CSV table of C-alpha atoms in Angstrom, one decimal:
chain,number,residue,atom,x,y,z
A,1,MET,CA,116.4,105.7,92.5
A,2,ASN,CA,118.2,103.2,94.6
A,3,THR,CA,115.8,100.4,95.7
A,4,THR,CA,118.6,98.3,97.2
A,5,ALA,CA,119.6,100.9,99.8
A,6,PRO,CA,118.7,99.9,103.4
A,7,SER,CA,116.1,102.7,103.3
A,8,GLY,CA,114.8,101.8,99.9
A,9,THR,CA,113.8,104.2,97.1
A,10,GLN,CA,115.1,107.8,97.7
A,11,LEU,CA,112.6,110.5,96.9
A,12,ARG,CA,114.4,113.8,96.4
A,13,ILE,CA,112.3,117.0,96.6
A,14,ALA,CA,113.3,120.7,96.4
A,15,HIS,CA,112.0,124.2,96.5
A,16,GLY,CA,114.3,127.2,96.2
A,17,ALA,CA,117.0,126.8,98.9
A,18,HIS,CA,115.2,123.9,100.5
A,19,ARG,CA,116.3,120.3,99.8
A,20,ALA,CA,115.0,117.0,101.3
A,21,THR,CA,115.2,113.3,100.7
A,22,ILE,CA,112.3,111.0,101.8
A,23,THR,CA,112.9,107.3,102.0
A,24,GLN,CA,110.6,104.4,101.1
A,25,VAL,CA,111.5,102.5,104.3
A,26,GLY,CA,109.8,104.2,107.3
A,27,ALA,CA,108.6,107.1,105.1
A,28,ALA,CA,111.6,108.9,106.8
A,29,VAL,CA,113.2,112.3,106.1
A,30,ARG,CA,116.7,111.1,105.5
A,31,GLU,CA,118.0,114.6,105.0
A,32,TYR,CA,116.7,118.1,105.0
A,33,ASP,CA,118.8,121.2,104.4
A,34,VAL,CA,118.5,124.9,103.5
A,35,ASP,CA,121.2,126.4,101.3
A,36,GLY,CA,123.3,123.2,102.1
A,37,ARG,CA,123.0,123.7,105.8
A,38,PRO,CA,121.4,120.7,107.6
A,39,VAL,CA,118.2,121.2,109.5
A,40,PHE,CA,118.0,117.5,110.4
A,41,VAL,CA,120.9,115.2,111.3
A,42,PRO,CA,121.2,113.2,108.1
A,43,PHE,CA,122.1,109.6,107.6
A,44,ARG,CA,123.8,108.0,104.5
A,45,GLU,CA,121.9,106.4,101.7
A,46,ASP,CA,123.7,103.1,102.4
A,47,GLN,CA,123.0,103.3,106.1
A,48,ILE,CA,120.2,102.0,108.3
A,49,ALA,CA,118.7,105.0,110.2
A,50,PRO,CA,120.8,104.9,113.3
A,51,ALA,CA,118.2,106.3,115.8
A,52,PHE,CA,114.8,106.2,114.0
A,53,ASN,CA,116.0,109.4,112.2
A,54,GLY,CA,113.1,111.1,110.5
A,55,SER,CA,110.7,108.1,110.7
A,56,VAL,CA,107.0,108.0,111.1
A,57,LEU,CA,106.0,106.3,114.3
A,58,LEU,CA,102.7,104.5,114.2
A,59,PRO,CA,100.4,103.0,115.4
A,60,TRP,CA,102.1,104.2,118.6
A,61,PRO,CA,105.0,106.5,119.3
A,62,ASN,CA,107.5,105.9,122.1
A,63,ARG,CA,107.4,103.0,124.4
A,64,LEU,CA,104.8,100.3,125.2
A,65,ARG,CA,105.4,98.5,128.5
A,66,ASP,CA,106.4,94.9,128.0
A,67,GLY,CA,104.9,95.1,124.5
A,68,SER,CA,101.5,94.1,126.0
A,69,TYR,CA,98.2,95.8,126.4
A,70,SER,CA,94.4,95.1,126.6
A,71,TYR,CA,91.8,96.6,124.3
A,72,ASP,CA,88.1,96.1,124.3
A,73,GLY,CA,88.4,93.2,126.7
A,74,THR,CA,91.2,91.3,124.9
A,75,ASP,CA,94.9,91.0,125.8
A,76,TYR,CA,97.5,91.5,123.1
A,77,GLN,CA,101.3,91.1,122.8
A,78,VAL,CA,103.6,92.8,120.2
A,79,PRO,CA,107.3,92.0,119.9
A,80,VAL,CA,109.6,93.6,122.5
A,81,SER,CA,112.0,95.6,120.4
A,82,GLU,CA,113.9,97.4,123.2
A,83,PRO,CA,115.0,94.4,125.3
A,84,GLY,CA,117.1,96.5,127.8
A,85,ARG,CA,113.9,98.3,129.0
A,86,GLY,CA,111.5,95.5,128.1
A,87,THR,CA,109.4,97.7,125.8
A,88,ALA,CA,108.0,97.8,122.3
A,89,LEU,CA,109.5,101.0,120.8
A,90,HIS,CA,108.0,103.3,118.1
A,91,GLY,CA,105.2,101.2,116.6
A,92,LEU,CA,105.2,98.9,113.6
A,93,THR,CA,106.0,100.9,110.4
A,94,CYS,CA,109.5,102.3,110.9
A,95,TRP,CA,111.3,99.5,109.1
A,96,GLN,CA,108.6,98.7,106.5
A,97,ARG,CA,108.6,99.7,102.9
A,98,TRP,CA,105.9,102.3,102.0
A,99,ASP,CA,104.4,102.6,98.5
A,100,VAL,CA,105.2,105.7,96.5
A,101,VAL,CA,101.9,107.5,95.6
A,102,GLU,CA,103.2,110.8,94.3
A,103,HIS,CA,106.6,112.3,93.6
A,104,THR,CA,106.9,115.7,92.0
A,105,ALA,CA,109.6,118.4,92.2
A,106,SER,CA,108.6,119.6,95.6
A,107,ILE,CA,106.1,116.9,96.9
A,108,ALA,CA,106.5,113.3,98.0
A,109,THR,CA,103.6,111.1,99.1
A,110,LEU,CA,103.9,107.6,100.5
A,111,GLN,CA,101.3,105.2,101.8
A,112,ILE,CA,101.3,101.9,103.7
A,113,ASP,CA,98.5,99.5,104.4
A,114,LEU,CA,99.3,98.0,107.8
A,115,PRO,CA,97.7,94.5,107.9
A,116,PRO,CA,96.3,93.0,111.0
A,117,SER,CA,98.7,90.9,113.0
A,118,PRO,CA,98.3,88.8,116.2
A,119,GLY,CA,99.6,91.6,118.4
A,120,TYR,CA,97.7,94.4,116.6
A,121,PRO,CA,94.7,92.9,114.7
A,122,PHE,CA,93.6,96.2,113.2
A,123,ALA,CA,93.8,97.3,109.6
A,124,LEU,CA,95.1,100.8,109.0
A,125,ARG,CA,96.1,102.8,105.9
A,126,ALA,CA,98.5,105.7,106.5
A,127,ARG,CA,99.4,108.3,103.9
A,128,ALA,CA,102.4,110.6,104.5
A,129,THR,CA,102.8,113.8,102.4
A,130,TYR,CA,106.0,115.9,102.4
A,131,VAL,CA,105.9,119.4,100.8
A,132,LEU,CA,108.6,121.9,100.5
A,133,ASP,CA,107.8,125.6,100.0
A,134,ASP,CA,109.2,129.0,100.9
A,135,GLY,CA,108.4,128.4,104.6
A,136,GLY,CA,110.2,125.0,104.7
A,137,LEU,CA,109.0,121.4,105.1
A,138,THR,CA,105.4,120.5,105.9
A,139,VAL,CA,104.5,116.9,106.8
A,140,THR,CA,100.9,115.6,106.9
A,141,VAL,CA,99.9,112.1,107.9
A,142,ARG,CA,96.4,110.9,107.4
A,143,THR,CA,95.5,107.5,108.8
A,144,THR,CA,92.3,105.6,108.0
A,145,ASN,CA,90.9,102.6,109.7
A,146,ILE,CA,90.1,100.3,106.8
A,147,GLY,CA,89.1,97.4,109.1
A,148,ASP,CA,85.9,96.4,110.8
A,149,ARG,CA,86.8,97.1,114.4
A,150,THR,CA,87.8,100.2,116.4
A,151,ALA,CA,91.6,100.5,116.7
A,152,PRO,CA,93.8,102.0,119.4
A,153,TYR,CA,96.0,104.5,117.7
A,154,GLY,CA,98.8,107.1,118.2
A,155,VAL,CA,101.3,108.7,115.9
A,156,GLY,CA,104.6,110.5,116.2
A,157,PHE,CA,107.7,111.5,114.3
A,158,HIS,CA,111.5,111.3,115.0
A,159,PRO,CA,113.5,114.1,113.3
A,160,TRP,CA,116.9,115.0,114.9
A,161,LEU,CA,117.7,118.7,114.8
A,162,SER,CA,121.2,119.4,113.6
A,163,PRO,CA,123.8,121.6,115.4
A,164,ASN,CA,125.5,122.1,112.1
A,165,GLY,CA,128.9,120.7,113.1
A,166,ALA,CA,128.9,122.3,116.6
A,167,THR,CA,128.7,120.2,119.8
A,168,LEU,CA,125.4,120.2,121.7
A,169,ASP,CA,127.3,121.9,124.5
A,170,GLU,CA,127.7,124.9,122.3
A,171,CYS,CA,124.0,125.1,121.4
A,172,THR,CA,120.8,126.3,123.1
A,173,LEU,CA,117.4,124.6,123.1
A,174,ARG,CA,114.0,126.1,123.4
A,175,LEU,CA,110.8,124.1,123.8
A,176,ASP,CA,107.2,125.5,123.9
A,177,ALA,CA,105.7,123.5,126.8
A,178,SER,CA,105.1,124.0,130.5
A,179,THR,CA,104.6,120.5,131.9
A,180,ARG,CA,107.0,117.6,132.0
A,181,VAL,CA,106.0,113.9,132.0
A,182,THR,CA,107.8,112.1,134.9
A,183,THR,CA,109.1,108.6,134.2
A,184,ASP,CA,110.5,105.5,135.9
A,185,GLU,CA,113.8,103.8,135.2
A,186,ARG,CA,112.3,102.3,132.0
A,187,LEU,CA,111.4,105.8,130.7
A,188,LEU,CA,107.7,104.9,131.1
A,189,PRO,CA,105.4,107.6,132.4
A,190,THR,CA,104.5,107.9,136.1
A,191,GLY,CA,102.7,111.3,136.1
A,192,THR,CA,103.4,115.0,135.3
A,193,GLU,CA,104.9,118.0,137.0
A,194,PRO,CA,105.5,121.6,136.2
A,195,ALA,CA,108.6,122.0,134.0
A,196,THR,CA,110.9,123.9,136.4
A,197,GLY,CA,114.6,124.3,136.9
A,198,GLY,CA,116.7,122.5,134.4
A,199,PHE,CA,113.5,121.1,132.7
A,200,ASP,CA,112.0,124.5,132.0
A,201,LEU,CA,112.9,125.1,128.3
A,202,ARG,CA,110.5,127.8,127.5
A,203,GLU,CA,113.5,130.2,127.3
A,204,PRO,CA,116.6,129.1,125.4
A,205,ARG,CA,118.8,126.9,127.6
A,206,ASN,CA,122.5,126.1,127.0
A,207,LEU,CA,122.9,122.3,126.6
A,208,THR,CA,126.3,121.9,128.4
A,209,GLY,CA,125.9,118.8,130.4
A,210,VAL,CA,122.2,118.5,129.8
A,211,ASP,CA,120.9,114.9,129.3
A,212,LEU,CA,117.2,114.8,128.2
A,213,ASP,CA,114.9,112.0,127.1
A,214,ASP,CA,111.6,113.5,128.3
A,215,ALA,CA,108.0,114.1,127.1
A,216,TYR,CA,106.3,117.4,127.6
A,217,VAL,CA,102.6,118.4,127.5
A,218,ASP,CA,100.6,121.6,128.1
A,219,VAL,CA,102.3,123.0,125.0
A,220,VAL,CA,102.6,126.8,124.4
A,221,ARG,CA,101.5,128.1,121.0
A,222,ASP,CA,102.2,131.2,119.0
A,223,ASP,CA,99.7,133.5,117.3
A,224,ALA,CA,99.5,131.0,114.4
A,225,GLY,CA,98.6,128.2,116.7
A,226,LEU,CA,102.0,126.5,116.4
A,227,SER,CA,104.2,125.0,119.1
A,228,TRP,CA,108.0,125.0,118.5
A,229,MET,CA,111.2,123.2,119.4
A,230,GLN,CA,114.3,125.2,118.4
A,231,LEU,CA,118.0,124.3,118.5
A,232,ALA,CA,120.2,127.4,118.0
A,233,ALA,CA,123.8,126.9,116.9
A,234,PRO,CA,126.7,129.1,118.0
A,235,ASP,CA,126.2,131.4,115.0
A,236,GLY,CA,122.6,132.0,116.0
A,237,ARG,CA,121.0,130.1,113.1
A,238,THR,CA,118.3,127.8,114.4
A,239,ALA,CA,117.0,124.4,113.3
A,240,ALA,CA,113.3,124.3,114.2
A,241,VAL,CA,110.4,121.9,114.3
A,242,TRP,CA,106.8,123.0,114.8
A,243,MET,CA,103.5,121.2,115.2
A,244,ASP,CA,100.0,122.6,114.8
A,245,GLY,CA,96.9,121.9,116.9
A,246,SER,CA,96.5,118.4,115.6
A,247,MET,CA,99.2,117.3,118.2
A,248,ASP,CA,99.9,118.4,121.7
A,249,THR,CA,102.8,116.4,123.0
A,250,TRP,CA,106.6,116.7,122.6
A,251,GLN,CA,109.4,114.3,123.2
A,252,VAL,CA,112.9,115.8,123.4
A,253,CYS,CA,116.1,113.6,123.5
A,254,THR,CA,119.7,114.7,123.5
A,255,GLY,CA,120.8,111.2,122.5
A,256,ASP,CA,123.2,110.6,125.4
A,257,HIS,CA,122.3,106.9,125.6
A,258,VAL,CA,121.2,105.9,122.1
A,259,ASN,CA,122.9,103.2,120.2
A,260,PRO,CA,125.1,103.1,118.2
A,261,VAL,CA,127.5,105.2,120.3
A,262,SER,CA,128.5,107.2,117.2
A,263,ALA,CA,124.9,108.7,117.1
A,264,ARG,CA,125.1,110.0,120.7
A,265,ARG,CA,124.7,113.8,121.1
A,266,THR,CA,124.9,114.4,117.4
A,267,GLY,CA,121.6,116.4,117.5
A,268,VAL,CA,118.4,116.8,119.5
A,269,ALA,CA,115.4,114.6,118.7
A,270,ALA,CA,112.4,117.0,118.4
A,271,GLU,CA,109.5,114.6,118.3
A,272,PRO,CA,105.9,115.9,117.8
A,273,MET,CA,103.5,113.2,119.0
A,274,SER,CA,99.7,112.7,119.5
A,275,CYS,CA,100.3,110.9,122.8
A,276,VAL,CA,103.0,110.1,125.3
A,277,ALA,CA,104.5,106.7,126.0
A,278,ASP,CA,102.4,103.7,127.1
A,279,ALA,CA,99.2,105.2,125.8
A,280,PHE,CA,97.8,101.8,124.8
A,281,ARG,CA,97.9,100.8,128.5
A,282,THR,CA,97.1,104.1,130.2
A,283,GLY,CA,94.6,105.5,127.6
A,284,GLU,CA,96.1,109.0,127.9
A,285,ARG,CA,95.5,110.9,124.7
A,286,LEU,CA,94.8,107.6,122.9
A,287,VAL,CA,92.8,107.8,119.7
A,288,HIS,CA,90.0,105.3,119.3
A,289,LEU,CA,89.9,105.1,115.5
A,290,ALA,CA,86.5,103.7,114.4
A,291,PRO,CA,86.1,101.7,111.2
A,292,GLY,CA,86.2,104.2,108.3
A,293,ALA,CA,87.4,107.1,110.5
A,294,GLU,CA,90.4,109.2,109.7
A,295,HIS,CA,93.0,110.8,111.9
A,296,THR,CA,95.2,113.6,110.5
A,297,VAL,CA,98.2,115.4,111.9
A,298,THR,CA,100.5,118.1,110.6
A,299,TRP,CA,104.0,119.3,111.6
A,300,GLY,CA,106.9,120.9,109.9
A,301,ALA,CA,110.5,122.2,110.0
A,302,THR,CA,112.6,125.1,108.8
A,303,LEU,CA,115.8,127.0,109.4
A,304,LEU,CA,115.4,130.3,111.2
């Protein structure tokens, strides 16, 4: 185990043809492949995750306007981590070291106690469990309020689906959702509209010239209650992410504008989330986590 890597200790798990590496920093999926074929865009062990690859995003996913919000009559300010848009991006735990709770051949569990801070004076304990089985990768995150006050809360995840060496222009994308969240120039939500035209991804869409960084709601579910995002490579093999009924929001990003430039259009971010951007300010889908209460979400990935 390499504790000096930028992502900390590397927890390798396997089951049959499935292989994954979970990192201590951010509790991130650094790599996941099936028979050696990447499902997620990997990053190197000696590399900082270039675009939040595989990270757990809490206590809020996506963007918070100006890093400021009011809750229960008090104003708070968290650091602005995306200066260009003036937002606080993807919560507080992406770059922190989580504690390893369990590591077996096919299971890795990490936990973090998020201490109260001036901008987020709430105490949370989050436990992330990664399991590989015949069906692929399943991820469960259970967050408990271990403090004495109700906390505003949201959670999301940031895997990048891999095109397996092809360009995105050669791939097709399908997303099970019927409503798109509209945004302003800072990518903060302004409302919703039916997903029509180029934003309707319910049938596979070729990604030639397509530039996406959009949230979707009103998800469509299959008979098992799962909503999917699927990136099909030219040979027809498909990298796929699903979420169960514990979440009902997607973010999809083709990475046209991420930094570093080398990470642009290398995959598609398929982000299951419990809420859209700016939920601390709008209250949309925001979880009010009472002292002692738990919030649990489950998602997963596989190669089809």
